[in-house]
Tab-separated table of N, CA and C in Angstrom:
chain	number	residue	atom	x	y	z
A	1	MET	N	100.158	112.272	81.953
A	1	MET	CA	99.274	112.659	82.966
A	1	MET	C	99.939	112.880	84.204
A	2	ASP	N	99.696	113.972	84.806
A	2	ASP	CA	100.418	114.342	86.106
A	2	ASP	C	100.264	113.414	87.153
A	3	PHE	N	99.104	112.634	87.277
A	3	PHE	CA	99.100	111.655	88.306
A	3	PHE	C	100.027	110.378	88.092
A	4	LEU	N	100.350	109.952	86.889
A	4	LEU	CA	101.296	108.971	86.687
A	4	LEU	C	102.519	109.446	87.039
A	5	ASP	N	102.943	110.560	86.630
A	5	ASP	CA	104.303	111.323	86.691
A	5	ASP	C	104.513	111.441	88.423
A	6	ARG	N	103.592	111.736	89.051
A	6	ARG	CA	103.717	111.838	90.484
A	6	ARG	C	103.917	110.533	91.217
A	7	LEU	N	103.060	109.579	90.558
A	7	LEU	CA	103.358	108.137	91.275
A	7	LEU	C	104.633	107.641	90.825
A	8	ASN	N	105.054	107.812	89.660
A	8	ASN	CA	106.505	107.536	89.150
A	8	ASN	C	107.444	107.961	90.197
A	9	ASP	N	107.363	109.328	90.442
A	9	ASP	CA	108.345	110.196	91.207
A	9	ASP	C	108.322	109.429	92.716
A	10	SER	N	107.106	109.314	93.152
A	10	SER	CA	106.982	108.682	94.536
A	10	SER	C	107.640	107.257	94.645
A	11	ILE	N	107.361	106.467	93.754
A	11	ILE	CA	107.897	105.104	93.895
A	11	ILE	C	109.638	105.389	93.683
A	12	ASN	N	110.029	106.128	92.869
A	12	ASN	CA	111.382	106.350	92.785
A	12	ASN	C	112.019	106.838	94.143
A	13	SER	N	111.264	107.479	94.985
A	13	SER	CA	111.665	108.050	96.226
A	13	SER	C	111.963	106.971	97.247
A	14	ILE	N	111.664	105.608	96.935
A	14	ILE	CA	111.829	104.479	97.851
A	14	ILE	C	113.359	104.303	97.927
A	15	PRO	N	113.840	104.255	99.319
A	15	PRO	CA	115.391	104.118	99.469
A	15	PRO	C	115.949	102.883	98.918
A	16	ASN	N	116.997	103.045	98.447
A	16	ASN	CA	117.636	101.666	97.782
A	16	ASN	C	116.981	100.776	96.827
A	17	LEU	N	116.031	101.678	96.074
A	17	LEU	CA	115.403	100.805	94.877
A	17	LEU	C	116.538	100.511	93.823
A	18	PRO	N	116.703	99.210	93.597
A	18	PRO	CA	117.894	98.746	92.721
A	18	PRO	C	117.808	99.365	91.283
A	19	VAL	N	116.531	99.518	90.712
A	19	VAL	CA	116.466	100.119	89.362
A	19	VAL	C	115.314	101.376	89.502
A	20	LYS	N	115.655	102.289	88.788
A	20	LYS	CA	114.590	103.367	88.879
A	20	LYS	C	113.405	103.022	87.941
A	21	ILE	N	112.165	103.394	88.372
A	21	ILE	CA	111.018	103.003	87.641
A	21	ILE	C	110.724	103.932	86.608
A	22	LYS	N	110.307	103.700	85.490
A	22	LYS	CA	110.018	104.649	84.332
A	22	LYS	C	108.534	104.405	83.802
A	23	LYS	N	108.039	105.346	83.036
A	23	LYS	CA	106.727	105.069	82.423
A	23	LYS	C	107.012	104.540	81.294
A	24	GLY	N	106.080	103.564	80.764
A	24	GLY	CA	106.320	102.862	79.439
A	24	GLY	C	106.382	101.422	79.689
A	25	TYR	N	106.978	100.713	78.862
A	25	TYR	CA	107.044	99.406	78.846
A	25	TYR	C	108.453	98.641	79.338
A	26	LEU	N	108.521	97.383	79.677
A	26	LEU	CA	109.771	96.894	80.076
A	26	LEU	C	110.657	96.800	78.683
A	27	SER	N	111.975	96.890	79.047
A	27	SER	CA	112.967	97.021	77.865
A	27	SER	C	113.470	95.585	77.712
A	28	GLU	N	114.621	95.480	76.908
A	28	GLU	CA	115.129	94.131	76.530
A	28	GLU	C	116.180	93.815	77.640
A	29	LYS	N	116.502	94.911	78.358
A	29	LYS	CA	117.287	94.505	79.503
A	29	LYS	C	116.619	94.708	80.850
A	30	GLU	N	117.541	94.717	81.888
A	30	GLU	CA	116.816	94.850	83.326
A	30	GLU	C	116.048	96.155	83.269
A	31	SER	N	114.920	96.131	83.750
A	31	SER	CA	114.016	97.395	83.767
A	31	SER	C	112.803	97.216	84.704
A	32	LEU	N	112.325	98.441	85.040
A	32	LEU	CA	111.256	98.438	86.001
A	32	LEU	C	110.251	99.510	85.455
A	33	ALA	N	109.027	99.212	85.238
A	33	ALA	CA	108.042	100.043	84.521
A	33	ALA	C	106.665	100.228	84.912
A	34	ILE	N	106.180	101.269	84.668
A	34	ILE	CA	104.770	101.369	85.116
A	34	ILE	C	103.890	101.798	83.784
A	35	TYR	N	102.688	101.201	83.648
A	35	TYR	CA	101.977	101.587	82.611
A	35	TYR	C	100.565	101.279	82.900
A	36	SER	N	99.583	101.901	81.948
A	36	SER	CA	98.122	101.766	82.316
A	36	SER	C	97.727	100.601	81.662
A	37	LEU	N	96.784	99.991	82.298
A	37	LEU	CA	95.931	98.765	82.036
A	37	LEU	C	94.365	99.128	81.493
A	38	PRO	N	93.729	98.233	80.678
A	38	PRO	CA	92.365	98.659	80.336
A	38	PRO	C	91.511	98.514	81.621
A	39	GLY	N	90.403	99.096	81.515
A	39	GLY	CA	89.350	99.047	82.677
A	39	GLY	C	89.262	100.241	83.374
A	40	GLY	N	90.125	101.245	83.199
A	40	GLY	CA	89.715	102.492	83.880
A	40	GLY	C	88.263	103.049	83.626
A	41	ARG	N	87.893	103.778	84.499
A	41	ARG	CA	86.471	104.381	84.186
A	41	ARG	C	86.184	105.599	85.181
A	42	VAL	N	85.229	106.293	84.743
A	42	VAL	CA	84.600	107.486	85.502
A	42	VAL	C	83.649	106.858	86.358
A	43	THR	N	83.638	106.999	87.659
A	43	THR	CA	82.710	106.480	88.630
A	43	THR	C	81.707	107.453	89.094
A	44	GLN	N	82.098	108.789	88.915
A	44	GLN	CA	81.127	109.879	89.266
A	44	GLN	C	81.396	111.174	88.460
A	45	ARG	N	80.404	111.839	88.040
A	45	ARG	CA	80.641	113.118	87.483
A	45	ARG	C	80.054	114.283	88.312
A	46	PHE	N	80.878	115.374	88.383
A	46	PHE	CA	80.279	116.390	89.370
A	46	PHE	C	79.934	117.733	88.536
A	47	TYR	N	79.068	118.553	89.001
A	47	TYR	CA	78.401	119.726	88.294
A	47	TYR	C	79.528	120.598	87.879
A	48	ASP	N	80.763	120.655	88.465
A	48	ASP	CA	81.905	121.500	88.161
A	48	ASP	C	82.612	121.046	86.960
A	49	GLY	N	82.252	119.819	86.540
A	49	GLY	CA	82.984	119.185	85.337
A	49	GLY	C	84.129	118.306	85.844
A	50	SER	N	84.394	118.318	87.097
A	50	SER	CA	85.406	117.231	87.579
A	50	SER	C	84.723	115.878	87.618
A	51	LYS	N	85.696	114.921	87.737
A	51	LYS	CA	85.377	113.515	87.707
A	51	LYS	C	85.991	112.643	88.639
A	52	GLU	N	85.375	111.688	89.329
A	52	GLU	CA	86.084	110.750	90.150
A	52	GLU	C	86.265	109.579	89.147
A	53	GLU	N	87.639	109.247	89.072
A	53	GLU	CA	87.952	108.117	88.154
A	53	GLU	C	88.692	106.984	88.947
A	54	THR	N	88.474	105.727	88.423
A	54	THR	CA	89.139	104.765	88.897
A	54	THR	C	90.239	104.246	87.747
A	55	LEU	N	91.381	104.233	88.142
A	55	LEU	CA	92.402	103.889	87.026
A	55	LEU	C	93.322	102.531	87.377
A	56	ASN	N	93.465	101.833	86.407
A	56	ASN	CA	94.314	100.507	86.598
A	56	ASN	C	95.683	100.740	85.980
A	57	TYR	N	96.655	100.294	86.783
A	57	TYR	CA	98.087	100.330	86.350
A	57	TYR	C	98.717	98.788	86.606
A	58	GLU	N	99.779	98.673	85.916
A	58	GLU	CA	100.640	97.550	86.067
A	58	GLU	C	102.063	98.162	86.322
A	59	ILE	N	102.717	97.544	87.229
A	59	ILE	CA	104.088	97.665	87.381
A	59	ILE	C	104.876	96.345	87.088
A	60	GLY	N	105.824	96.246	86.266
A	60	GLY	CA	106.474	95.317	85.900
A	60	GLY	C	107.959	95.483	86.084
A	61	MET	N	108.667	94.351	86.447
A	61	MET	CA	110.162	94.283	86.578
A	61	MET	C	110.625	93.156	85.828
A	62	LYS	N	111.758	93.339	85.098
A	62	LYS	CA	112.383	92.209	84.320
A	62	LYS	C	113.840	92.178	84.819
A	63	SER	N	114.456	90.973	85.153
A	63	SER	CA	115.837	90.915	85.510
A	63	SER	C	116.366	89.540	85.478
A	64	GLU	N	117.494	89.288	85.342
A	64	GLU	CA	118.141	87.965	85.287
A	64	GLU	C	118.236	87.398	86.809
A	65	ASP	N	117.897	88.314	87.652
A	65	ASP	CA	117.970	87.847	89.126
A	65	ASP	C	116.530	87.851	89.678
A	66	GLY	N	116.005	86.605	89.778
A	66	GLY	CA	114.585	86.485	90.297
A	66	GLY	C	114.479	86.964	91.482
A	67	SER	N	115.342	86.865	92.436
A	67	SER	CA	115.216	87.240	93.908
A	67	SER	C	114.968	88.818	93.920
A	68	LYS	N	115.822	89.472	93.315
A	68	LYS	CA	115.846	90.925	93.098
A	68	LYS	C	114.596	91.457	92.506
A	69	VAL	N	113.917	90.723	91.699
A	69	VAL	CA	112.630	91.352	91.026
A	69	VAL	C	111.588	90.878	92.117
A	70	GLU	N	111.649	89.687	92.674
A	70	GLU	CA	110.515	89.673	93.714
A	70	GLU	C	110.577	90.470	94.908
A	71	THR	N	111.877	90.734	95.422
A	71	THR	CA	112.104	91.602	96.453
A	71	THR	C	111.636	92.964	96.037
A	72	THR	N	111.956	93.571	94.936
A	72	THR	CA	111.617	94.984	94.594
A	72	THR	C	110.223	95.037	94.508
A	73	LEU	N	109.646	94.182	93.952
A	73	LEU	CA	108.193	94.243	93.598
A	73	LEU	C	107.438	94.280	94.903
A	74	ARG	N	107.789	93.395	95.843
A	74	ARG	CA	107.278	93.361	97.191
A	74	ARG	C	107.311	94.770	97.979
A	75	GLU	N	108.574	95.202	97.874
A	75	GLU	CA	108.859	96.468	98.352
A	75	GLU	C	107.955	97.609	98.045
A	76	ILE	N	107.806	97.585	96.533
A	76	ILE	CA	106.980	98.681	95.948
A	76	ILE	C	105.540	98.410	96.467
A	77	SER	N	105.002	97.128	96.510
A	77	SER	CA	103.797	96.747	96.883
A	77	SER	C	103.513	97.302	98.275
A	78	ASP	N	104.328	97.015	99.231
A	78	ASP	CA	104.267	97.478	100.638
A	78	ASP	C	104.307	99.105	100.710
A	79	PHE	N	105.119	99.754	99.884
A	79	PHE	CA	105.089	101.218	99.866
A	79	PHE	C	103.706	101.655	99.245
A	80	ILE	N	103.174	101.198	98.283
A	80	ILE	CA	101.825	101.527	97.596
A	80	ILE	C	100.621	101.297	98.787
A	81	GLU	N	100.738	100.174	99.446
A	81	GLU	CA	99.549	100.088	100.336
A	81	GLU	C	99.619	101.073	101.432
A	82	ASN	N	100.673	101.750	101.643
A	82	ASN	CA	100.877	102.591	102.851
A	82	ASN	C	100.859	104.178	102.206
A	83	LEU	N	100.689	104.234	100.972
A	83	LEU	CA	100.623	105.646	100.342
A	83	LEU	C	99.287	106.459	100.555
A	84	ALA	N	99.465	107.507	101.474
A	84	ALA	CA	98.167	108.143	101.823
A	84	ALA	C	98.027	109.509	101.066
A	85	GLU	N	99.234	109.909	100.594
A	85	GLU	CA	99.106	111.242	99.904
A	85	GLU	C	99.895	111.310	98.570
A	86	LEU	N	99.263	112.031	97.597
A	86	LEU	CA	100.186	112.350	96.462
A	86	LEU	C	99.508	113.540	95.913
A	87	LYS	N	100.388	114.478	95.743
A	87	LYS	CA	100.197	115.937	95.322
A	87	LYS	C	100.303	116.101	93.876
A	88	SER	N	99.471	116.759	93.334
A	88	SER	CA	99.452	117.040	91.798
A	88	SER	C	100.402	118.356	91.791
A	89	LYS	N	101.127	118.463	90.741
A	89	LYS	CA	102.036	119.557	90.576
A	89	LYS	C	101.317	120.662	89.706
A	90	ASN	N	100.311	120.447	88.930
A	90	ASN	CA	99.577	121.343	88.280
A	90	ASN	C	98.188	121.422	88.587
A	91	GLY	N	97.766	120.718	89.582
A	91	GLY	CA	96.390	121.002	89.947
A	91	GLY	C	95.365	120.053	89.242
A	92	SER	N	95.825	119.170	88.437
A	92	SER	CA	94.955	118.506	87.613
A	92	SER	C	94.252	117.247	88.319
A	93	PHE	N	94.591	116.827	89.404
A	93	PHE	CA	93.968	115.864	90.197
A	93	PHE	C	93.985	115.987	91.717
A	94	SER	N	93.145	115.271	92.479
A	94	SER	CA	93.299	115.065	93.760
A	94	SER	C	93.314	113.644	94.017
A	95	PHE	N	94.214	113.247	94.824
A	95	PHE	CA	94.445	111.887	95.260
A	95	PHE	C	93.442	111.315	96.200
A	96	MET	N	92.667	110.166	95.996
A	96	MET	CA	91.778	109.760	97.076
A	96	MET	C	92.425	108.434	97.819
A	97	ASN	N	92.772	107.414	96.827
A	97	ASN	CA	93.473	106.254	97.476
A	97	ASN	C	93.826	105.366	96.270
A	98	ILE	N	94.838	104.417	96.780
A	98	ILE	CA	95.282	103.589	95.829
A	98	ILE	C	95.506	102.086	96.656
A	99	SER	N	95.120	101.087	95.860
A	99	SER	CA	95.119	99.784	96.378
A	99	SER	C	95.821	98.745	95.340
A	100	ILE	N	96.258	97.552	96.065
A	100	ILE	CA	96.807	96.594	95.301
A	100	ILE	C	95.696	95.683	94.827
A	101	ALA	N	95.667	95.552	93.497
A	101	ALA	CA	94.550	94.789	92.799
A	101	ALA	C	95.146	93.352	92.653
A	102	SER	N	96.477	93.135	92.649
A	102	SER	CA	96.914	91.884	92.487
A	102	SER	C	98.384	91.887	92.993
A	103	LYS	N	98.684	91.194	94.067
A	103	LYS	CA	99.976	91.104	94.670
A	103	LYS	C	100.966	90.708	93.479
A	104	PRO	N	102.338	90.877	93.698
A	104	PRO	CA	103.253	90.487	92.726
A	104	PRO	C	103.159	88.968	92.224
A	105	PHE	N	103.222	88.809	90.999
A	105	PHE	CA	103.174	87.503	90.328
A	105	PHE	C	104.024	87.263	89.203
A	106	ILE	N	104.394	86.196	88.944
A	106	ILE	CA	105.363	85.919	87.743
A	106	ILE	C	104.649	86.010	86.505
A	107	GLY	N	105.216	86.691	85.673
A	107	GLY	CA	104.555	87.107	84.308
A	107	GLY	C	105.298	86.258	83.201
A	108	PRO	N	104.828	86.511	81.912
A	108	PRO	CA	105.432	85.758	80.836
A	108	PRO	C	106.854	86.322	80.473
A	109	THR	N	107.644	85.562	79.955
A	109	THR	CA	109.001	85.989	79.432
A	109	THR	C	109.250	85.191	78.267
A	110	GLU	N	110.332	85.858	77.449
A	110	GLU	CA	110.484	85.304	76.146
A	110	GLU	C	111.753	84.381	76.087
A	111	THR	N	112.519	84.522	77.263
A	111	THR	CA	113.564	83.586	77.235
A	111	THR	C	113.807	83.041	78.737
A	112	GLN	N	114.297	82.021	79.009
A	112	GLN	CA	114.529	81.268	80.224
A	112	GLN	C	115.547	82.044	81.237
A	113	ASP	N	116.266	83.029	80.575
A	113	ASP	CA	117.445	83.677	81.383
A	113	ASP	C	116.783	84.989	82.159
A	114	TRP	N	115.537	85.322	81.916
A	114	TRP	CA	114.971	86.450	82.386
A	114	TRP	C	113.793	86.101	83.455
A	115	PHE	N	113.625	86.913	84.277
A	115	PHE	CA	112.326	86.711	85.353
A	115	PHE	C	111.533	87.892	85.122
A	116	VAL	N	110.323	87.819	84.933
A	116	VAL	CA	109.480	89.071	84.901
A	116	VAL	C	108.310	88.770	85.793
A	117	PHE	N	108.216	89.748	86.661
A	117	PHE	CA	107.200	89.857	87.836
A	117	PHE	C	106.276	91.038	87.573
A	118	LEU	N	104.935	90.917	87.944
A	118	LEU	CA	104.007	92.037	87.555
A	118	LEU	C	103.127	92.275	88.851
A	119	LEU	N	102.894	93.557	89.082
A	119	LEU	CA	102.090	93.929	90.199
A	119	LEU	C	100.905	94.785	89.705
A	120	GLU	N	99.575	94.552	90.006
A	120	GLU	CA	98.457	95.419	89.525
A	120	GLU	C	98.009	96.368	90.537
A	121	ILE	N	97.815	97.531	90.238
A	121	ILE	CA	97.311	98.428	91.243
A	121	ILE	C	96.050	99.249	90.747
A	122	GLN	N	95.426	99.796	91.583
A	122	GLN	CA	94.158	100.628	91.228
A	122	GLN	C	94.072	101.807	91.945
A	123	ALA	N	93.984	102.955	91.435
A	123	ALA	CA	94.046	104.248	91.934
A	123	ALA	C	92.629	104.924	91.755
A	124	LYS	N	92.199	105.702	92.820
A	124	LYS	CA	90.961	106.487	92.732
A	124	LYS	C	91.438	108.092	92.816
A	125	ILE	N	91.063	108.740	91.896
A	125	ILE	CA	91.500	110.164	91.902
A	125	ILE	C	90.262	111.054	91.414
A	126	ILE	N	90.379	112.327	91.651
A	126	ILE	CA	89.405	113.228	91.059
A	126	ILE	C	90.233	114.022	90.205
A	127	THR	N	89.764	114.122	88.917
A	127	THR	CA	90.460	114.808	87.847
A	127	THR	C	89.674	116.224	87.528
A	128	TYR	N	90.430	117.294	87.316
A	128	TYR	CA	89.784	118.592	87.047
A	128	TYR	C	89.915	119.062	85.633
């Protein structure tokens, strides 16, 4: 989806981001990923066929350095809170707003050597 690609690119434009974000899931090594969560819905339908949608996403980061994870997700959280514009490359959406649904919090991990923090966001867009 163009929206997720543009959001991904926008986050990767943050100066000095220690790890580039990618779409998908966290890998076995240090990683930063964005993926959709359940609960997205159409909030309004228009006569021209376009729809206002609310979409839920999670950004996760995994690293052996807990401070790096926490700092990176807080920086991304601050960036998203101030994101006022996101342009579609193919005209498939118009950006309305984006908000933090849950500030960065520690998530589950399979080993004690890794730290995983998660950040939940909610976006409102109009899709065409």
